[in-house]
Amino acid sequence: HAKENGRNSYQFFTRELNDRARVRLDLENDLRRALARHEFTLAYQPQFDLATGHLIGAEALVRWHHPERGIIPPDQFIPIAEETGLIVPLGAWILRQACATGQAWRDEGLADITIAVNISAHQVRRGQLELTVRQVLNETAFSGHLLELEVTESALMANQAAAATTLKAIQAMGVRLAIDDFGTGYSSLGYLKRFALDKLKIDRSFINDLPDDNDDAHLTRAIIGIGHTLDMLVIAEGVETEAQERFLTELGCDQAQGYLYARPLPAADFRQMQIDLKYQATSKPASSTA
Ligand code: C2E
Ligand code: MG
Ligand code: MG
Ligand code: MG
């Protein structure tokens, strides 16, 4: 029966492969139309200063509302968008939408916060990123000083010289650069010197098991040291517990974001949170008047 089983599992395997290939092809085709069909939205996750507790920023995270499949997380379609080059127009839309929303909040008189936007390696390499950033800042009237671009190590490593030129020109507009998912890449740390990055985001895989995991505790301490040595602000992502927050504050980590504070929120909810925070800061607790 071994032969039969072997053939069955082979057929099962190829059928599964075909299914997966078909899903992938469907998604690719759907992705091509999704921008024109307004199927993307941005969610915003708050970032806080650990020393003061103040809201200091929002990371924009893209969401795809697929008409049949529901919400598809970015990990499932950003790679396809990168392989097909669709990330260039999609990335430009994300940047424009994030800056326009940030400017709308400023126009309302909400406190100035940084808007952080994730940028793919492909956008840095082939996307005329400098021109796109310049145009978006012009169109939206958003200040470059309130914009932060999150790049990954791979975006910096591919064609280093060209990336350095592009990113330096973008920094000259006042825009800040953050290195995302720090500690998960494979390259030497030399690029940190070459690119004058403004912020270091500790990957959440280091934060997860804090404060109990000794290795992660030591690595996190070392990463914060690297960031501060190179004059970068350090932010921890994926902070989920008060124990993690306490530990990071003791280590001198500057900022934090994570489910402890809030999940990524629709723009309207993020706006309401800003209003609530402003109210809390300027009035007595609601309980004293109730
Ligand atoms: P990232 O930039 O490192 O974003 C952080 C991810 O961690 C987000 O997942 C966020 O929802 C999630 N997260 C935040 N706090 C916590 C927490 O406390 N616990 C846990 N377990 N997770 C937390 P999301 O939104 O699914 O995005 C995944 C990745 O997709 C992002 O990682 C980024 O690499 C990429 N991505 C998202 N939006 C964009 C975008 O607009 N453009 C590009 N190029 N990539 C994007
Ligand atoms: Mg990010
Ligand atoms: Mg990250
Ligand atoms: Mg990530």
Coordinates of C-alpha atoms in Angstrom, one line a residue, residues 114-254:
T114 CA 4.8 62.3 14.1
I115 CA 3.3 60.1 11.4
A116 CA 5.5 57.1 10.6
V117 CA 5.1 55.4 7.3
N118 CA 6.6 52.0 6.3
I119 CA 8.7 52.0 3.1
S120 CA 9.6 48.9 1.1
A121 CA 13.0 48.2 -0.3
H122 CA 11.5 48.4 -3.8
Q123 CA 10.3 51.9 -3.2
V124 CA 13.8 53.0 -2.2
R125 CA 15.4 51.3 -5.2
R126 CA 13.1 52.0 -8.0
G127 CA 10.3 54.2 -6.8
Q128 CA 11.5 57.7 -7.3
L129 CA 11.0 58.0 -3.6
E130 CA 12.6 61.4 -3.2
L131 CA 10.2 62.9 -5.8
T132 CA 7.2 61.2 -4.3
V133 CA 7.9 62.5 -0.8
R134 CA 8.5 66.0 -2.2
Q135 CA 5.2 65.9 -4.1
V136 CA 3.2 64.5 -1.2
L137 CA 4.5 67.1 1.3
N138 CA 3.6 69.8 -1.2
E139 CA 0.1 68.5 -2.0
T140 CA -0.9 67.8 1.6
A141 CA 0.9 70.8 3.2
F142 CA 2.1 68.3 5.8
S143 CA 5.4 69.3 7.4
G144 CA 8.4 67.1 6.6
H145 CA 9.5 67.5 10.2
L146 CA 6.5 65.5 11.3
L147 CA 7.0 62.7 8.9
E148 CA 9.1 59.6 9.7
L149 CA 9.9 56.8 7.2
E150 CA 10.4 53.3 8.5
V151 CA 12.9 51.4 6.4
T152 CA 14.2 47.9 7.0
E153 CA 17.8 46.8 6.8
S154 CA 17.2 45.1 3.4
A155 CA 16.0 48.5 2.0
L156 CA 19.3 50.0 3.1
M157 CA 21.6 47.1 2.0
A158 CA 20.3 46.8 -1.6
N159 CA 22.3 49.3 -3.6
Q160 CA 23.8 51.2 -0.7
A161 CA 25.2 54.1 -2.5
A162 CA 21.9 55.0 -4.3
A163 CA 19.9 54.4 -1.1
A164 CA 22.2 56.7 0.8
T165 CA 21.8 59.5 -1.8
T166 CA 18.0 59.1 -1.9
L167 CA 17.6 58.9 1.9
K168 CA 19.9 61.9 2.5
A169 CA 17.9 64.0 0.1
I170 CA 14.7 63.0 2.0
Q171 CA 16.3 63.8 5.3
A172 CA 17.1 67.3 3.9
M173 CA 13.3 67.9 3.7
G174 CA 13.2 67.5 7.5
V175 CA 11.9 63.9 7.3
R176 CA 13.3 61.5 9.8
L177 CA 14.3 57.9 9.2
A178 CA 13.7 55.0 11.5
I179 CA 15.2 51.5 11.1
D180 CA 12.4 49.0 11.5
D181 CA 12.6 45.4 12.9
F182 CA 16.1 46.1 14.2
G183 CA 18.1 43.0 15.2
T184 CA 16.4 40.6 12.8
G185 CA 18.6 41.2 9.7
Y186 CA 21.9 39.5 8.7
S187 CA 24.2 42.4 7.8
S188 CA 27.0 44.0 9.7
L189 CA 26.2 47.1 11.8
G190 CA 28.4 49.3 9.5
Y191 CA 25.3 50.6 7.7
L192 CA 24.2 52.4 10.9
K193 CA 27.2 54.6 10.6
R194 CA 26.7 55.2 6.9
F195 CA 23.1 56.2 7.1
A196 CA 22.5 58.8 9.7
L197 CA 19.3 57.2 11.0
D198 CA 17.2 59.1 13.5
K199 CA 15.4 56.3 15.3
L200 CA 15.9 52.6 16.0
K201 CA 12.9 50.3 16.4
I202 CA 13.6 47.2 18.5
D203 CA 11.9 44.2 16.8
R204 CA 9.1 42.8 18.9
S205 CA 10.7 39.4 19.0
F206 CA 13.2 40.8 21.6
I207 CA 10.4 42.4 23.6
N208 CA 8.0 39.4 23.7
D209 CA 9.7 37.4 26.5
L210 CA 10.9 40.4 28.6
P211 CA 11.6 40.8 31.4
D212 CA 12.0 37.1 32.3
D213 CA 14.2 35.9 29.4
N214 CA 17.8 36.8 30.3
D215 CA 19.2 36.6 26.8
D216 CA 16.5 39.0 25.5
A217 CA 17.0 41.3 28.4
H218 CA 20.7 41.6 27.7
L219 CA 20.2 42.0 24.0
T220 CA 17.6 44.7 24.5
R221 CA 19.9 46.5 26.8
A222 CA 22.7 46.2 24.2
I223 CA 20.4 47.4 21.4
I224 CA 19.3 50.5 23.4
G225 CA 23.0 51.2 24.0
I226 CA 23.8 50.9 20.3
G227 CA 21.0 53.3 19.4
H228 CA 21.9 55.9 22.0
T229 CA 25.7 55.7 21.2
L230 CA 24.8 56.6 17.6
D231 CA 22.5 59.5 18.8
M232 CA 19.3 57.7 17.8
L233 CA 16.0 57.6 19.6
V234 CA 15.0 54.1 20.5
I235 CA 11.5 52.7 20.4
A236 CA 10.3 49.3 21.4
E237 CA 7.5 47.7 19.3
G238 CA 5.1 45.0 20.4
V239 CA 4.9 46.1 24.1
E240 CA 2.0 44.1 25.5
T241 CA 2.5 44.1 29.3
E242 CA 3.2 46.6 32.1
A243 CA 6.2 44.5 33.2
Q244 CA 7.7 45.0 29.7
E245 CA 7.0 48.7 29.9
R246 CA 8.6 49.0 33.3
F247 CA 11.7 47.1 32.2
L248 CA 12.1 49.2 29.0
T249 CA 11.7 52.4 31.0
E250 CA 14.4 51.3 33.5
L251 CA 16.7 50.6 30.6
G252 CA 16.2 54.1 29.2
C253 CA 14.3 53.1 26.1
D254 CA 12.7 56.4 24.8

